[in-house]
């Protein structure tokens, strides 16, 4: 039994200290006493899913992000239109963009990986949505361009 406790303790210590696998937030010392042998072990407090919130109260670990356009937390993959990389060779796998639209259709909010959301506006019905170099063109679905480069397409 003592060997099992020592083995378990060593296993926990080693598994919590491997580099690069995961960050261990708060390490807490604990001890077990069995048959007069006291073994000290490290245990980790693992964050609860959903315990993270941004400034608006959106919990990214549960898939929510703040939408400026809708003024609420949304799941872009549920409410948005998915745009896939146009040139998949130059875009990392799984790096889709999403767009959501204002109810009257005059504004669109663009969610591009590793950037803050971008609000695009259109001047006329059926026209393109624009903000600086960004253009969302309704054509056989949507084409997203930055400058002259096509980045994403989707339906």
PDB file of C-alpha atoms in Angstrom:
ATOM      1  CA  UNK A   1       0.000   0.000   0.000  1.00  0.00           C
ATOM      2  CA  UNK A   2       2.874   2.362   0.818  1.00  0.00           C
ATOM      3  CA  UNK A   3       4.419   1.692  -2.568  1.00  0.00           C
ATOM      4  CA  UNK A   4       1.121   2.520  -4.267  1.00  0.00           C
ATOM      5  CA  UNK A   5       0.912   5.877  -2.457  1.00  0.00           C
ATOM      6  CA  UNK A   6       4.510   6.750  -3.309  1.00  0.00           C
ATOM      7  CA  UNK A   7       3.991   5.713  -6.947  1.00  0.00           C
ATOM      8  CA  UNK A   8       0.786   7.741  -7.179  1.00  0.00           C
ATOM      9  CA  UNK A   9       2.489  10.764  -5.640  1.00  0.00           C
ATOM     10  CA  UNK A  10       5.401  10.583  -8.050  1.00  0.00           C
ATOM     11  CA  UNK A  11       3.025  10.144 -10.974  1.00  0.00           C
ATOM     12  CA  UNK A  12       1.068  13.266  -9.961  1.00  0.00           C
ATOM     13  CA  UNK A  13       4.232  15.323  -9.504  1.00  0.00           C
ATOM     14  CA  UNK A  14       5.675  14.255 -12.855  1.00  0.00           C
ATOM     15  CA  UNK A  15       2.431  14.717 -14.767  1.00  0.00           C
ATOM     16  CA  UNK A  16       1.975  18.242 -13.358  1.00  0.00           C
ATOM     17  CA  UNK A  17       5.499  19.360 -14.226  1.00  0.00           C
ATOM     18  CA  UNK A  18       5.915  18.281 -17.869  1.00  0.00           C
ATOM     19  CA  UNK A  19       6.954  21.287 -19.915  1.00  0.00           C
ATOM     20  CA  UNK A  20       4.816  22.619 -22.747  1.00  0.00           C
ATOM     21  CA  UNK A  21       1.756  20.448 -22.190  1.00  0.00           C
ATOM     22  CA  UNK A  22      -0.344  22.797 -20.106  1.00  0.00           C
ATOM     23  CA  UNK A  23       0.022  25.618 -17.648  1.00  0.00           C
ATOM     24  CA  UNK A  24      -0.795  24.635 -14.102  1.00  0.00           C
ATOM     25  CA  UNK A  25      -2.452  27.619 -12.454  1.00  0.00           C
ATOM     26  CA  UNK A  26      -2.405  27.353  -8.657  1.00  0.00           C
ATOM     27  CA  UNK A  27      -0.345  24.581  -7.083  1.00  0.00           C
ATOM     28  CA  UNK A  28      -1.541  23.453  -3.675  1.00  0.00           C
ATOM     29  CA  UNK A  29       0.399  21.262  -1.278  1.00  0.00           C
ATOM     30  CA  UNK A  30      -1.465  18.346   0.204  1.00  0.00           C
ATOM     31  CA  UNK A  31      -0.354  15.372   2.241  1.00  0.00           C
ATOM     32  CA  UNK A  32      -1.524  11.829   2.812  1.00  0.00           C
ATOM     33  CA  UNK A  33      -0.697   9.860   5.940  1.00  0.00           C
ATOM     34  CA  UNK A  34      -1.029   6.116   5.780  1.00  0.00           C
ATOM     35  CA  UNK A  35       0.474   3.620   8.218  1.00  0.00           C
ATOM     36  CA  UNK A  36       2.623   6.345   9.776  1.00  0.00           C
ATOM     37  CA  UNK A  37       4.111   7.438   6.446  1.00  0.00           C
ATOM     38  CA  UNK A  38       3.431  11.019   5.419  1.00  0.00           C
ATOM     39  CA  UNK A  39       3.631  11.695   1.693  1.00  0.00           C
ATOM     40  CA  UNK A  40       3.399  15.273   0.419  1.00  0.00           C
ATOM     41  CA  UNK A  41       1.926  15.766  -3.032  1.00  0.00           C
ATOM     42  CA  UNK A  42       1.177  18.693  -5.339  1.00  0.00           C
ATOM     43  CA  UNK A  43      -2.314  19.032  -6.712  1.00  0.00           C
ATOM     44  CA  UNK A  44      -3.540  21.644  -9.159  1.00  0.00           C
ATOM     45  CA  UNK A  45      -6.638  23.770  -9.076  1.00  0.00           C
ATOM     46  CA  UNK A  46      -8.016  23.461 -12.586  1.00  0.00           C
ATOM     47  CA  UNK A  47     -10.081  26.428 -13.800  1.00  0.00           C
ATOM     48  CA  UNK A  48     -13.787  25.740 -14.157  1.00  0.00           C
ATOM     49  CA  UNK A  49     -15.093  25.850 -17.719  1.00  0.00           C
ATOM     50  CA  UNK A  50     -16.957  29.118 -18.114  1.00  0.00           C
ATOM     51  CA  UNK A  51     -15.097  30.848 -15.288  1.00  0.00           C
ATOM     52  CA  UNK A  52     -13.454  33.275 -17.729  1.00  0.00           C
ATOM     53  CA  UNK A  53     -15.305  36.420 -18.751  1.00  0.00           C
ATOM     54  CA  UNK A  54     -14.297  39.388 -20.883  1.00  0.00           C
ATOM     55  CA  UNK A  55     -15.180  43.021 -20.152  1.00  0.00           C
ATOM     56  CA  UNK A  56     -18.732  42.407 -21.414  1.00  0.00           C
ATOM     57  CA  UNK A  57     -19.255  39.188 -19.452  1.00  0.00           C
ATOM     58  CA  UNK A  58     -18.825  36.892 -22.488  1.00  0.00           C
ATOM     59  CA  UNK A  59     -17.258  33.540 -21.645  1.00  0.00           C
ATOM     60  CA  UNK A  60     -14.866  32.549 -24.411  1.00  0.00           C
ATOM     61  CA  UNK A  61     -14.314  29.041 -23.016  1.00  0.00           C
ATOM     62  CA  UNK A  62     -17.980  28.339 -23.738  1.00  0.00           C
ATOM     63  CA  UNK A  63     -17.761  29.826 -27.246  1.00  0.00           C
ATOM     64  CA  UNK A  64     -19.189  33.293 -26.621  1.00  0.00           C
ATOM     65  CA  UNK A  65     -17.755  36.533 -27.938  1.00  0.00           C
ATOM     66  CA  UNK A  66     -18.999  40.116 -27.777  1.00  0.00           C
ATOM     67  CA  UNK A  67     -20.807  41.504 -30.814  1.00  0.00           C
ATOM     68  CA  UNK A  68     -20.711  45.282 -31.197  1.00  0.00           C
ATOM     69  CA  UNK A  69     -23.461  45.063 -33.785  1.00  0.00           C
ATOM     70  CA  UNK A  70     -25.910  43.060 -31.667  1.00  0.00           C
ATOM     71  CA  UNK A  71     -24.711  44.478 -28.322  1.00  0.00           C
ATOM     72  CA  UNK A  72     -24.696  41.044 -26.698  1.00  0.00           C
ATOM     73  CA  UNK A  73     -22.618  37.906 -26.303  1.00  0.00           C
ATOM     74  CA  UNK A  74     -23.051  35.544 -29.231  1.00  0.00           C
ATOM     75  CA  UNK A  75     -21.619  32.324 -30.575  1.00  0.00           C
ATOM     76  CA  UNK A  76     -20.414  33.408 -34.001  1.00  0.00           C
ATOM     77  CA  UNK A  77     -20.355  29.831 -35.288  1.00  0.00           C
ATOM     78  CA  UNK A  78     -24.087  29.540 -34.517  1.00  0.00           C
ATOM     79  CA  UNK A  79     -25.334  32.980 -35.568  1.00  0.00           C
ATOM     80  CA  UNK A  80     -22.831  33.931 -38.238  1.00  0.00           C
ATOM     81  CA  UNK A  81     -22.200  33.034 -41.843  1.00  0.00           C
ATOM     82  CA  UNK A  82     -18.996  31.025 -42.177  1.00  0.00           C
ATOM     83  CA  UNK A  83     -16.375  32.258 -44.636  1.00  0.00           C
ATOM     84  CA  UNK A  84     -13.667  29.769 -45.593  1.00  0.00           C
ATOM     85  CA  UNK A  85     -10.117  30.749 -46.605  1.00  0.00           C
ATOM     86  CA  UNK A  86      -9.951  31.425 -50.335  1.00  0.00           C
ATOM     87  CA  UNK A  87      -6.350  30.266 -50.657  1.00  0.00           C
ATOM     88  CA  UNK A  88      -6.186  27.339 -48.252  1.00  0.00           C
ATOM     89  CA  UNK A  89      -2.453  26.839 -48.952  1.00  0.00           C
ATOM     90  CA  UNK A  90      -1.621  30.192 -47.374  1.00  0.00           C
ATOM     91  CA  UNK A  91      -4.159  30.046 -44.525  1.00  0.00           C
ATOM     92  CA  UNK A  92      -3.882  27.785 -41.465  1.00  0.00           C
ATOM     93  CA  UNK A  93      -6.412  24.942 -41.358  1.00  0.00           C
ATOM     94  CA  UNK A  94      -9.611  25.720 -39.491  1.00  0.00           C
ATOM     95  CA  UNK A  95      -9.084  29.472 -39.572  1.00  0.00           C
ATOM     96  CA  UNK A  96     -12.530  30.469 -40.830  1.00  0.00           C
ATOM     97  CA  UNK A  97     -13.949  33.962 -40.622  1.00  0.00           C
ATOM     98  CA  UNK A  98     -17.572  34.715 -39.732  1.00  0.00           C
ATOM     99  CA  UNK A  99     -19.925  37.558 -40.549  1.00  0.00           C
ATOM    100  CA  UNK A 100     -23.205  38.588 -38.938  1.00  0.00           C
ATOM    101  CA  UNK A 101     -25.649  41.145 -40.283  1.00  0.00           C
ATOM    102  CA  UNK A 102     -27.738  43.914 -38.752  1.00  0.00           C
ATOM    103  CA  UNK A 103     -31.489  43.264 -38.955  1.00  0.00           C
ATOM    104  CA  UNK A 104     -32.029  45.949 -41.608  1.00  0.00           C
ATOM    105  CA  UNK A 105     -28.995  44.661 -43.524  1.00  0.00           C
ATOM    106  CA  UNK A 106     -27.058  47.940 -43.691  1.00  0.00           C
ATOM    107  CA  UNK A 107     -24.199  46.830 -41.423  1.00  0.00           C
ATOM    108  CA  UNK A 108     -22.183  43.662 -41.095  1.00  0.00           C
ATOM    109  CA  UNK A 109     -19.781  42.635 -38.341  1.00  0.00           C
ATOM    110  CA  UNK A 110     -16.768  40.672 -39.451  1.00  0.00           C
ATOM    111  CA  UNK A 111     -14.951  38.233 -37.158  1.00  0.00           C
ATOM    112  CA  UNK A 112     -11.523  37.407 -38.597  1.00  0.00           C
ATOM    113  CA  UNK A 113      -9.082  35.158 -36.675  1.00  0.00           C
ATOM    114  CA  UNK A 114      -6.667  37.003 -34.364  1.00  0.00           C
ATOM    115  CA  UNK A 115      -8.307  40.411 -34.837  1.00  0.00           C
ATOM    116  CA  UNK A 116     -10.920  42.537 -33.138  1.00  0.00           C
ATOM    117  CA  UNK A 117     -14.270  42.456 -34.949  1.00  0.00           C
ATOM    118  CA  UNK A 118     -14.748  44.929 -37.794  1.00  0.00           C
ATOM    119  CA  UNK A 119     -17.999  46.773 -38.579  1.00  0.00           C
ATOM    120  CA  UNK A 120     -18.647  47.115 -42.302  1.00  0.00           C
ATOM    121  CA  UNK A 121     -21.332  49.392 -43.817  1.00  0.00           C
ATOM    122  CA  UNK A 122     -23.126  49.355 -47.139  1.00  0.00           C
ATOM    123  CA  UNK A 123     -24.522  52.351 -48.981  1.00  0.00           C
ATOM    124  CA  UNK A 124     -27.261  50.661 -50.958  1.00  0.00           C
ATOM    125  CA  UNK A 125     -29.296  47.461 -50.912  1.00  0.00           C
ATOM    126  CA  UNK A 126     -27.436  44.667 -52.684  1.00  0.00           C
ATOM    127  CA  UNK A 127     -24.198  46.673 -52.556  1.00  0.00           C
ATOM    128  CA  UNK A 128     -20.922  45.743 -50.927  1.00  0.00           C
ATOM    129  CA  UNK A 129     -20.078  46.289 -47.275  1.00  0.00           C
ATOM    130  CA  UNK A 130     -16.974  48.419 -46.737  1.00  0.00           C
ATOM    131  CA  UNK A 131     -14.654  49.595 -43.958  1.00  0.00           C
ATOM    132  CA  UNK A 132     -11.292  50.966 -45.115  1.00  0.00           C
ATOM    133  CA  UNK A 133      -9.519  48.213 -47.105  1.00  0.00           C
ATOM    134  CA  UNK A 134     -12.081  45.574 -46.072  1.00  0.00           C
ATOM    135  CA  UNK A 135     -14.830  44.732 -48.571  1.00  0.00           C
ATOM    136  CA  UNK A 136     -17.560  42.116 -48.228  1.00  0.00           C
ATOM    137  CA  UNK A 137     -19.072  41.574 -51.640  1.00  0.00           C
ATOM    138  CA  UNK A 138     -22.369  39.689 -52.032  1.00  0.00           C
ATOM    139  CA  UNK A 139     -21.634  37.511 -55.063  1.00  0.00           C
ATOM    140  CA  UNK A 140     -22.577  33.805 -55.233  1.00  0.00           C
ATOM    141  CA  UNK A 141     -22.599  33.973 -51.451  1.00  0.00           C
ATOM    142  CA  UNK A 142     -19.938  36.333 -50.148  1.00  0.00           C
ATOM    143  CA  UNK A 143     -16.407  37.292 -51.096  1.00  0.00           C
ATOM    144  CA  UNK A 144     -14.240  38.992 -48.468  1.00  0.00           C
ATOM    145  CA  UNK A 145     -11.394  41.124 -49.757  1.00  0.00           C
ATOM    146  CA  UNK A 146      -8.745  43.235 -48.096  1.00  0.00           C
ATOM    147  CA  UNK A 147      -7.422  45.660 -50.645  1.00  0.00           C
ATOM    148  CA  UNK A 148      -7.183  43.714 -53.900  1.00  0.00           C
ATOM    149  CA  UNK A 149      -6.670  40.316 -52.247  1.00  0.00           C
ATOM    150  CA  UNK A 150      -9.508  37.819 -51.838  1.00  0.00           C
ATOM    151  CA  UNK A 151      -9.142  36.305 -48.357  1.00  0.00           C
ATOM    152  CA  UNK A 152     -12.381  34.385 -47.730  1.00  0.00           C
ATOM    153  CA  UNK A 153     -15.486  33.154 -49.520  1.00  0.00           C
ATOM    154  CA  UNK A 154     -18.699  31.630 -48.189  1.00  0.00           C
ATOM    155  CA  UNK A 155     -22.426  31.233 -48.483  1.00  0.00           C
TER     156      UNK A 155
END
